[in-house]
XYZ file of C-alpha atoms in Angstrom:
611
model
C 22.246 23.708 24.216
C 19.775 21.941 26.508
C 16.951 23.557 28.355
C 16.355 20.415 30.388
C 19.040 18.029 31.562
C 16.739 15.141 32.414
C 17.623 12.097 30.322
C 15.468 11.639 27.247
C 15.464 8.071 25.837
C 16.500 8.137 22.215
C 16.164 5.797 19.299
C 18.524 2.848 19.498
C 20.007 3.389 16.026
C 21.177 6.883 16.975
C 22.782 5.489 20.115
C 24.622 2.796 18.194
C 25.760 5.489 15.734
C 27.415 7.385 18.598
C 28.846 4.228 20.141
C 30.604 3.487 16.880
C 31.747 7.085 16.520
C 33.204 7.468 20.016
C 35.548 4.551 19.404
C 37.612 6.974 17.309
C 37.779 9.931 19.743
C 41.557 10.091 19.865
C 42.458 8.661 16.482
C 42.597 11.759 14.292
C 43.562 15.370 14.930
C 42.002 18.351 13.212
C 43.840 20.229 10.511
C 42.703 23.308 8.584
C 43.654 21.440 5.441
C 40.677 19.117 5.843
C 38.028 20.140 3.349
C 35.214 18.236 5.081
C 35.575 18.429 8.873
C 32.826 17.346 11.280
C 31.763 20.944 11.810
C 32.722 24.452 10.809
C 35.106 26.972 12.396
C 35.184 30.638 11.354
C 37.852 32.619 13.250
C 37.008 36.191 14.121
C 39.418 37.632 11.578
C 37.749 35.629 8.797
C 34.429 37.435 9.088
C 33.388 39.487 6.079
C 33.293 43.234 6.792
C 30.021 44.718 5.483
C 30.325 48.323 6.644
C 32.648 50.399 8.828
C 32.584 54.006 10.028
C 34.146 55.810 12.958
C 30.896 55.158 14.838
C 30.701 51.401 14.371
C 30.979 48.429 12.080
C 29.085 45.348 10.875
C 30.695 42.065 9.878
C 29.073 38.804 8.756
C 29.605 35.068 8.411
C 27.595 32.198 6.966
C 27.565 28.646 8.274
C 25.679 25.492 7.360
C 24.440 22.589 9.474
C 24.369 20.247 6.500
C 20.568 19.898 6.499
C 18.739 23.231 6.058
C 21.189 25.248 4.024
C 23.142 28.300 5.211
C 22.554 30.477 8.267
C 23.571 34.112 8.006
C 25.041 35.792 11.105
C 25.949 39.452 11.617
C 28.071 41.077 14.306
C 26.921 44.669 14.915
C 29.165 46.971 16.965
C 28.101 50.548 17.815
C 30.253 53.104 19.565
C 28.519 54.904 22.491
C 25.797 57.305 21.357
C 25.718 55.989 17.790
C 22.796 55.197 15.508
C 22.295 52.310 13.096
C 19.949 53.800 10.484
C 16.604 52.176 9.574
C 16.562 49.042 7.459
C 13.783 46.810 6.122
C 14.120 43.231 7.378
C 13.933 40.592 4.648
C 14.362 37.671 7.047
C 13.605 36.829 10.668
C 16.218 38.219 13.085
C 17.081 36.706 16.486
C 19.854 38.459 18.414
C 21.846 38.400 21.656
C 23.355 41.489 23.343
C 26.951 40.736 24.254
C 28.000 44.098 25.743
C 26.705 47.606 26.215
C 23.159 48.938 26.163
C 20.874 50.957 23.951
C 17.454 51.200 22.372
C 15.938 48.982 19.714
C 13.068 50.550 17.731
C 10.960 48.885 15.060
C 7.635 49.125 13.244
C 4.713 47.018 14.360
C 1.244 47.389 12.812
C 2.096 50.902 11.648
C 3.402 52.032 15.064
C 6.935 52.523 16.297
C 7.825 50.239 19.214
C 10.991 50.315 21.249
C 12.745 48.268 23.885
C 15.718 49.084 26.082
C 18.374 46.437 25.550
C 21.400 45.542 27.641
C 23.972 42.817 28.137
C 22.387 39.337 28.124
C 19.145 40.368 26.370
C 17.575 38.195 23.682
C 15.019 39.472 21.193
C 13.417 38.604 17.878
C 12.113 40.763 15.039
C 9.926 39.496 12.225
C 10.647 39.977 8.560
C 8.944 42.999 6.969
C 9.731 45.081 10.080
C 11.671 48.337 9.770
C 14.127 48.693 12.665
C 16.997 50.860 13.887
C 19.400 50.816 16.859
C 20.831 53.534 19.086
C 23.597 52.837 21.596
C 23.598 54.486 25.021
C 26.048 57.115 26.162
C 27.189 55.768 29.533
C 30.088 56.602 31.785
C 31.837 53.293 31.037
C 31.839 54.156 27.318
C 31.040 50.507 26.598
C 30.284 49.570 23.016
C 26.946 47.985 22.101
C 27.752 44.580 20.591
C 24.949 42.496 19.110
C 25.190 39.012 17.636
C 22.284 38.321 15.256
C 21.189 35.379 13.127
C 18.947 35.885 10.101
C 17.080 32.792 9.082
C 13.816 31.336 7.935
C 10.736 30.720 10.028
C 9.114 27.317 10.001
C 7.020 28.303 6.984
C 9.233 30.805 5.191
C 12.646 30.223 3.619
C 15.514 32.681 3.932
C 16.937 33.680 0.545
C 20.650 34.625 0.726
C 20.411 36.339 -2.671
C 18.088 39.054 -1.295
C 20.162 39.644 1.844
C 19.103 40.039 5.461
C 17.819 43.607 5.114
C 17.762 46.666 2.873
C 18.384 50.320 3.680
C 15.192 52.378 3.664
C 16.996 55.001 1.548
C 17.984 52.350 -1.009
C 14.409 51.048 -1.142
C 13.104 54.523 -2.000
C 15.896 55.867 -4.171
C 15.846 52.873 -6.467
C 12.983 54.545 -8.398
C 13.211 57.584 -10.675
C 11.822 60.995 -9.733
C 8.564 60.753 -11.718
C 7.603 57.454 -10.028
C 8.444 58.851 -6.576
C 6.478 62.063 -7.192
C 3.429 60.033 -8.233
C 3.840 57.646 -5.285
C 4.240 60.304 -2.560
C 2.155 63.141 -4.075
C 4.719 65.788 -3.142
C 6.122 68.780 -5.050
C 8.845 68.174 -7.579
C 11.421 70.142 -5.556
C 11.012 67.684 -2.663
C 11.816 64.749 -4.916
C 14.770 66.644 -6.372
C 16.100 67.287 -2.880
C 15.789 63.593 -2.053
C 17.459 62.489 -5.269
C 20.257 65.044 -4.941
C 21.173 64.344 -1.327
C 24.360 62.392 -0.607
C 23.922 58.857 0.713
C 24.244 58.564 4.487
C 26.484 55.830 5.977
C 24.759 52.913 7.734
C 26.046 54.006 11.176
C 26.220 57.643 12.277
C 26.690 59.646 15.471
C 23.363 60.038 17.285
C 23.686 63.860 17.359
C 23.585 63.876 13.562
C 19.956 62.777 13.554
C 18.689 66.383 13.706
C 20.623 67.116 10.538
C 19.776 63.837 8.871
C 16.016 63.870 9.389
C 13.901 66.848 8.351
C 10.627 67.532 6.646
C 10.965 65.231 3.613
C 12.295 62.310 5.648
C 9.460 62.710 8.125
C 6.844 62.800 5.369
C 8.486 59.890 3.477
C 8.452 57.594 6.491
C 4.908 58.625 7.465
C 3.814 57.428 4.049
C 6.024 54.350 4.237
C 4.879 53.338 7.747
C 1.198 54.068 7.248
C -0.574 54.841 10.536
C 2.508 56.222 12.280
C 1.209 59.775 12.023
C 3.667 61.071 14.598
C 6.463 60.554 12.136
C 9.818 58.869 12.428
C 11.619 62.004 13.592
C 9.478 62.333 16.719
C 9.765 58.571 17.318
C 13.527 58.953 17.579
C 13.007 61.727 20.127
C 10.925 59.401 22.295
C 7.334 60.226 21.347
C 4.614 57.813 20.289
C 6.642 54.729 21.210
C 5.139 51.553 22.619
C 7.472 50.122 25.223
C 8.174 46.456 25.859
C 10.822 44.410 27.641
C 13.505 42.026 26.402
C 14.321 38.591 27.844
C 17.635 38.603 29.761
C 19.482 35.305 30.237
C 21.423 36.584 33.255
C 18.195 37.210 35.160
C 17.050 33.603 34.756
C 18.119 30.636 36.831
C 20.555 28.345 35.006
C 19.169 25.121 33.591
C 22.247 23.416 35.045
C 24.855 24.645 37.482
C 27.669 23.191 39.577
C 31.168 24.217 40.616
C 32.412 23.508 37.080
C 30.035 25.899 35.314
C 26.459 26.555 34.221
C 24.261 26.647 31.125
C 21.027 28.346 30.048
C 18.814 27.671 27.036
C 16.009 29.877 25.717
C 13.316 28.345 23.517
C 9.703 29.022 22.586
C 8.491 28.084 26.074
C 10.688 30.735 27.641
C 10.261 33.468 25.061
C 6.930 33.862 23.297
C 8.578 35.739 20.426
C 10.284 32.466 19.392
C 6.953 30.653 19.034
C 7.008 30.203 15.268
C 10.775 30.540 14.837
C 13.206 27.720 14.163
C 15.927 29.358 16.272
C 16.725 28.961 19.974
C 19.481 30.613 22.057
C 21.896 29.137 24.606
C 24.831 30.281 26.743
C 27.445 28.131 28.515
C 29.980 29.201 31.138
C 32.797 26.747 31.924
C 35.137 27.464 34.824
C 38.841 26.731 34.591
C 39.699 23.123 33.807
C 36.120 22.081 33.022
C 34.261 20.355 30.207
C 30.796 20.172 28.719
C 30.625 16.375 28.719
C 30.579 14.397 25.442
C 27.057 14.546 24.013
C 25.098 14.931 20.813
C 21.930 16.795 19.861
C 19.197 14.744 18.174
C 17.074 17.668 16.968
C 19.218 20.785 16.600
C 22.527 21.932 15.204
C 24.539 24.482 17.219
C 26.060 27.729 15.917
C 28.174 29.181 18.751
C 30.222 32.349 19.330
C 32.973 32.641 21.953
C 32.152 35.488 24.363
C 35.060 35.181 26.775
C 38.226 33.172 27.263
C 39.341 30.332 25.074
C 38.824 26.613 24.848
C 39.061 23.437 22.807
C 36.250 21.868 20.790
C 36.142 18.182 19.860
C 33.631 16.961 17.245
C 33.265 13.364 16.053
C 32.063 12.044 12.690
C 30.015 8.947 12.110
C 32.228 5.882 11.767
C 30.245 4.974 8.623
C 31.264 8.221 6.857
C 34.109 8.063 4.363
C 37.269 9.940 5.324
C 36.911 12.075 2.195
C 33.405 13.130 3.319
C 33.945 13.825 7.018
C 36.886 13.959 9.441
C 36.931 14.029 13.228
C 38.126 17.451 14.319
C 39.526 19.319 17.286
C 40.257 23.034 17.275
C 41.106 25.900 19.597
C 38.695 28.835 19.746
C 39.114 32.326 21.158
C 36.895 35.313 21.831
C 34.907 36.257 18.730
C 35.411 32.921 16.930
C 32.345 31.179 15.530
C 31.932 27.412 15.370
C 29.065 25.188 14.223
C 28.291 21.549 15.065
C 25.652 19.631 13.048
C 23.070 17.562 14.880
C 23.880 13.907 15.625
C 27.610 14.787 15.778
C 29.034 13.952 19.239
C 30.953 16.874 20.730
C 32.710 18.139 23.864
C 33.795 21.690 24.823
C 36.728 22.170 27.241
C 38.256 25.120 29.083
C 41.965 25.484 29.803
C 43.367 25.263 33.333
C 44.257 28.969 33.393
C 41.083 30.546 31.951
C 37.320 30.203 31.920
C 35.439 29.593 28.687
C 32.119 31.320 27.920
C 30.206 30.904 24.663
C 26.692 31.563 23.446
C 24.948 30.429 20.344
C 21.885 29.716 18.314
C 20.301 26.275 18.013
C 18.477 25.450 14.794
C 15.317 24.348 16.574
C 13.180 25.769 19.377
C 11.756 22.332 20.133
C 12.941 20.536 23.250
C 16.238 19.097 22.195
C 17.106 16.702 25.061
C 20.828 16.144 24.359
C 22.202 12.661 24.842
C 25.233 12.426 27.180
C 27.642 9.515 27.070
C 28.681 9.381 30.726
C 27.189 9.852 34.185
C 23.838 8.934 35.678
C 22.028 10.305 32.622
C 24.222 8.340 30.239
C 22.528 7.326 27.007
C 24.458 4.064 27.311
C 22.481 3.181 30.424
C 19.392 2.174 28.457
C 21.224 -0.414 26.360
C 21.634 -3.937 27.696
C 25.141 -4.343 29.134
C 25.744 -7.545 27.227
C 24.916 -5.760 23.976
C 27.258 -2.913 24.964
C 29.989 -5.418 25.720
C 29.540 -6.945 22.274
C 29.584 -3.482 20.681
C 32.936 -2.621 22.298
C 34.192 -6.234 22.114
C 34.960 -6.277 25.857
C 33.657 -8.162 28.888
C 30.514 -7.300 30.883
C 32.748 -6.437 33.840
C 34.581 -3.826 31.776
C 31.256 -2.207 30.850
C 30.275 -2.135 34.550
C 33.553 -0.362 35.342
C 32.925 2.079 32.483
C 29.431 3.149 33.581
C 29.516 3.125 37.396
C 32.167 5.662 38.581
C 30.867 8.889 36.972
C 27.760 10.442 38.537
C 27.783 13.834 36.790
C 26.593 14.060 33.178
C 26.532 17.654 31.917
C 29.450 19.835 33.072
C 32.431 17.994 34.545
C 35.831 18.717 36.011
C 38.434 17.950 33.383
C 41.847 19.203 34.457
C 44.283 19.569 31.545
C 41.785 18.066 29.059
C 41.930 21.175 26.868
C 45.726 21.202 27.098
C 45.865 17.551 26.055
C 43.479 18.195 23.151
C 45.635 21.111 22.049
C 48.751 18.946 22.274
C 47.099 16.271 20.147
C 46.004 18.926 17.664
C 49.525 20.361 17.453
C 50.986 16.865 17.135
C 48.590 16.159 14.313
C 49.393 19.445 12.588
C 53.118 18.729 13.009
C 52.646 15.209 11.709
C 50.744 16.537 8.716
C 53.442 19.177 8.193
C 56.098 16.454 8.202
C 53.994 14.356 5.866
C 53.637 17.330 3.541
C 57.394 17.973 3.720
C 58.112 14.319 3.047
C 55.572 14.376 0.246
C 57.226 17.453 -1.273
C 60.671 15.862 -0.879
C 59.421 12.627 -2.360
C 57.797 14.540 -5.213
C 61.058 16.382 -5.870
C 62.976 13.084 -5.868
C 60.385 11.582 -8.156
C 60.647 14.586 -10.483
C 64.478 14.265 -10.513
C 64.207 10.569 -11.099
C 61.669 11.242 -13.832
C 64.061 13.764 -15.434
C 66.918 11.261 -15.389
C 64.600 8.597 -16.614
C 63.488 10.878 -19.428
C 67.128 11.566 -20.450
C 67.902 7.876 -20.338
C 64.727 7.219 -22.286
C 65.778 9.774 -24.940
C 69.249 8.196 -25.156
C 67.703 4.758 -25.434
C 65.301 6.127 -28.017
C 68.159 7.563 -30.110
C 70.123 4.346 -29.840
C 67.004 2.435 -30.661
C 66.431 4.585 -33.750
C 69.982 3.850 -34.941
C 69.516 0.180 -34.273
C 66.173 0.290 -36.031
C 67.773 1.965 -39.096
C 70.444 -0.714 -39.202
C 67.827 -3.342 -38.688
C 65.734 -1.795 -41.474
C 68.626 -2.131 -43.923
C 69.188 -5.718 -42.856
C 65.479 -6.379 -43.210
C 65.452 -4.930 -46.727
C 68.351 -7.183 -47.751
C 66.766 -10.116 -46.053
C 63.441 -9.316 -47.664
C 65.079 -9.183 -51.110
C 66.741 -12.562 -50.504
C 63.523 -13.993 -49.149
C 61.599 -12.601 -52.101
C 63.920 -14.392 -54.516
C 63.693 -17.616 -52.550
C 59.945 -17.219 -52.332
C 59.696 -16.747 -56.141
C 61.689 -19.922 -56.707
C 59.651 -21.713 -54.088
C 56.448 -20.413 -55.704
C 57.399 -21.777 -59.106
C 58.342 -25.079 -57.580
C 55.143 -25.130 -55.641
C 53.097 -24.354 -58.757
C 54.725 -27.324 -60.544
C 54.046 -29.543 -57.583
C 50.504 -28.251 -57.388
C 49.968 -28.995 -61.119
C 51.265 -32.518 -60.633
C 49.185 -32.882 -57.518
C 46.101 -31.512 -59.294
C 46.621 -33.986 -62.193
C 47.032 -36.850 -59.784
C 44.036 -35.703 -57.825
C 41.938 -35.483 -60.988
C 42.856 -39.070 -61.916
C 41.982 -40.226 -58.413
C 38.688 -38.357 -58.575
C 37.868 -39.966 -61.979
C 38.662 -43.389 -60.617
C 36.586 -42.680 -57.516
C 33.702 -41.506 -59.748
C 33.783 -44.712 -61.792
C 33.936 -46.790 -58.656
C 31.046 -44.839 -57.222
C 29.025 -45.382 -60.434
C 29.725 -49.120 -60.310
C 28.723 -49.220 -56.657
C 25.566 -47.277 -57.530
C 24.678 -49.739 -60.306
C 25.281 -52.651 -57.956
C 23.031 -51.084 -55.332
C 20.398 -50.488 -58.013
C 20.491 -54.164 -59.073
C 20.215 -55.263 -55.463
C 17.329 -52.909 -54.887
C 15.559 -54.219 -58.057
C 16.022 -57.816 -56.932
C 14.734 -56.920 -53.464
C 11.717 -55.218 -55.050
C 10.994 -58.278 -57.171
C 11.293 -60.595 -54.172
C 8.952 -58.307 -52.257
C 6.397 -58.366 -55.100
C 6.590 -62.165 -55.276
C 6.078 -62.387 -51.562
C 3.133 -60.047 -51.828
C 1.577 -62.093 -54.638
C 2.092 -65.254 -52.622
C 0.379 -63.677 -49.600
C -2.466 -62.472 -51.798
C -2.885 -66.006 -53.267
C -3.012 -67.491 -49.822
C -5.599 -64.935 -48.834
C -7.643 -65.690 -51.969
C -7.582 -69.421 -51.224
C -8.599 -68.793 -47.654
C -11.393 -66.503 -48.856
C -12.630 -69.180 -51.325
C -12.484 -71.831 -48.603
C -14.339 -69.528 -46.255
C -16.919 -68.855 -48.979
C -17.341 -72.577 -49.705
C -17.779 -73.305 -46.018
C -20.249 -70.453 -45.787
C -22.266 -71.869 -48.681
C -22.224 -75.302 -47.087
C -23.327 -73.751 -43.835
C -26.115 -71.861 -45.496
C -27.282 -75.035 -47.328
C -27.205 -77.017 -44.145
C -28.952 -74.189 -42.331
C -31.765 -74.195 -44.914
C -32.104 -77.930 -44.598
C -32.188 -77.655 -40.873
C -34.733 -74.847 -41.077
C -36.947 -76.947 -43.309
C -36.584 -79.868 -40.934
C -37.348 -77.650 -38.035
C -40.387 -76.282 -39.888
C -41.732 -79.771 -40.259
C -41.129 -80.539 -36.682
C -42.727 -77.312 -35.624
C -46.189 -78.564 -36.207
C -45.322 -81.715 -34.408
C -43.694 -80.274 -31.474
C -45.171 -76.899 -30.789
C -43.685 -76.776 -27.361
C -40.102 -77.213 -28.653
C -40.403 -74.447 -31.228
C -39.161 -71.691 -29.057
C -36.042 -73.570 -27.896
C -35.064 -74.591 -31.375
C -35.350 -71.004 -32.594
C -32.992 -69.855 -29.882
C -30.551 -72.659 -30.776
C -30.723 -71.631 -34.376
C -29.953 -68.018 -33.521
C -27.056 -69.096 -31.352
C -25.539 -71.205 -34.132
C -26.124 -68.353 -36.563
C -24.349 -65.893 -34.273
C -21.464 -68.350 -33.877
C -21.127 -68.784 -37.644
C -21.282 -65.000 -38.092
C -18.493 -64.485 -35.567
C -16.326 -67.093 -37.323
C -16.919 -65.318 -40.580
C -15.838 -61.963 -39.090
C -12.627 -63.498 -37.791
C -11.843 -64.890 -41.198
C -12.418 -61.485 -42.824
C -10.140 -59.846 -40.246
C -7.388 -62.359 -40.920
C -7.723 -61.785 -44.638
C -7.440 -57.986 -44.084
C -4.301 -58.443 -41.996
C -2.716 -60.641 -44.671
C -3.491 -58.068 -47.350
C -2.100 -55.072 -45.486
């Protein structure tokens, strides 16, 4: 439960998660048949009894918050002037004193410390401590009732297999006599006395301590506790104790209080002993017809025990969870019942009109939790844009304004007949489920009867079918014999037809072969004629090329002759016309280049004709 009630802005996805969840607040009622409710309820009579004597008893229960495994709780009740014998803690222990008073004693750095405890006190003991409890003998003869949770610290994990604590006697007597004699360095008769003594019950009358603890017990515990040289026996009688004081919730101002109730939360800032623990403590007192408003815890799960009165609890699942995984739940709780609500699950606790409702519990975190309330001036809905809210609920902006404005209170509200209405809805749901179960059983019975009749009819049909099949088999055999004869005749006829067909086919194939051979010969002749024509054409082209080559050669010879004549003429003129020599040489080269180019073109044409 909250230490502070000031609104703490939370992540928008968590808010939308709750918005979706709250849409289903009145859709489903809780039933004990649900295997996966949105929380856990353990009625008082379902606790497991660990030990019981005429001087007291201890019962236990385990719950889970769905994230960090199981939390082990014990309910210790001591009659006045009774003693819970020493045990070795194997897990951290945080406890709340419900009724009565007494003395808590434990080991600390080799010394015995003690604290007077009374109703409303909260205290924590660390693992590895040895502790014991003695209830007071007061005029009211009130029993000392302690509610304790055994869990892990932030760095150490609680192991259910080892248990919450072990009896000191069991720790010692688990060894044989030779090991104990070597460990304690005492005479053999001392060890024999220890081994032969009957086992003491966990809870005894305080006056028995003189008989229970003598020389060997004193020496054993001196060795076990180290520097406690005064001995355990004298510690019980009040010597060598270091005194301290417990934290009492009823002496502190409530975190929240109005005419409808109050609440107190204790965390590491209030109690230094919780500094490195993952457990906080809270207590809530609702007056008649009141309600702890719908809210959810973002950081801690709650494990609560009803101290007084009775009430209704409503817990809501995420709308995204499958029905087989989680169901919205509502249930009635009474004094001594234990209920757990995982974090992020919206919840509301309500008292009936005729009785108050008081419960305390342990939160699974000592960090500031800052619960998120749905209504009132601290409403978590107030930080979301109204238009977005309207879209989320599929209503108008005006409707959202009407939803958020009227309520000013956020934490503990007046809620006349809310618990009664929740109980009615729960009973209606249980009745509806009962009717559904009855109808299901009736339907199952009808289905079984129908199945029986169907089976008889099926057997009759099967028998008739077998007779019909036997008759049909005989007809089939006769028909098969007739068909076989017809098939034999048809086979012979078909073989004759196939022989005739094969003969005809062979003749056709022979004729086709001859025709194909003739066609092949014809194609061969045509191909030979085409080859000859192609050769003739080739020869003709080659002849034409040869003629052109000869003509080109003749022209080349003529050109060369003429060129020599011209060169000779030009040589003669050279002496005559020295100045024209250069020009004529250039002309000669030009004509030579021209003739050479014409010759190349002729060669190219000849090559093209050849190929």
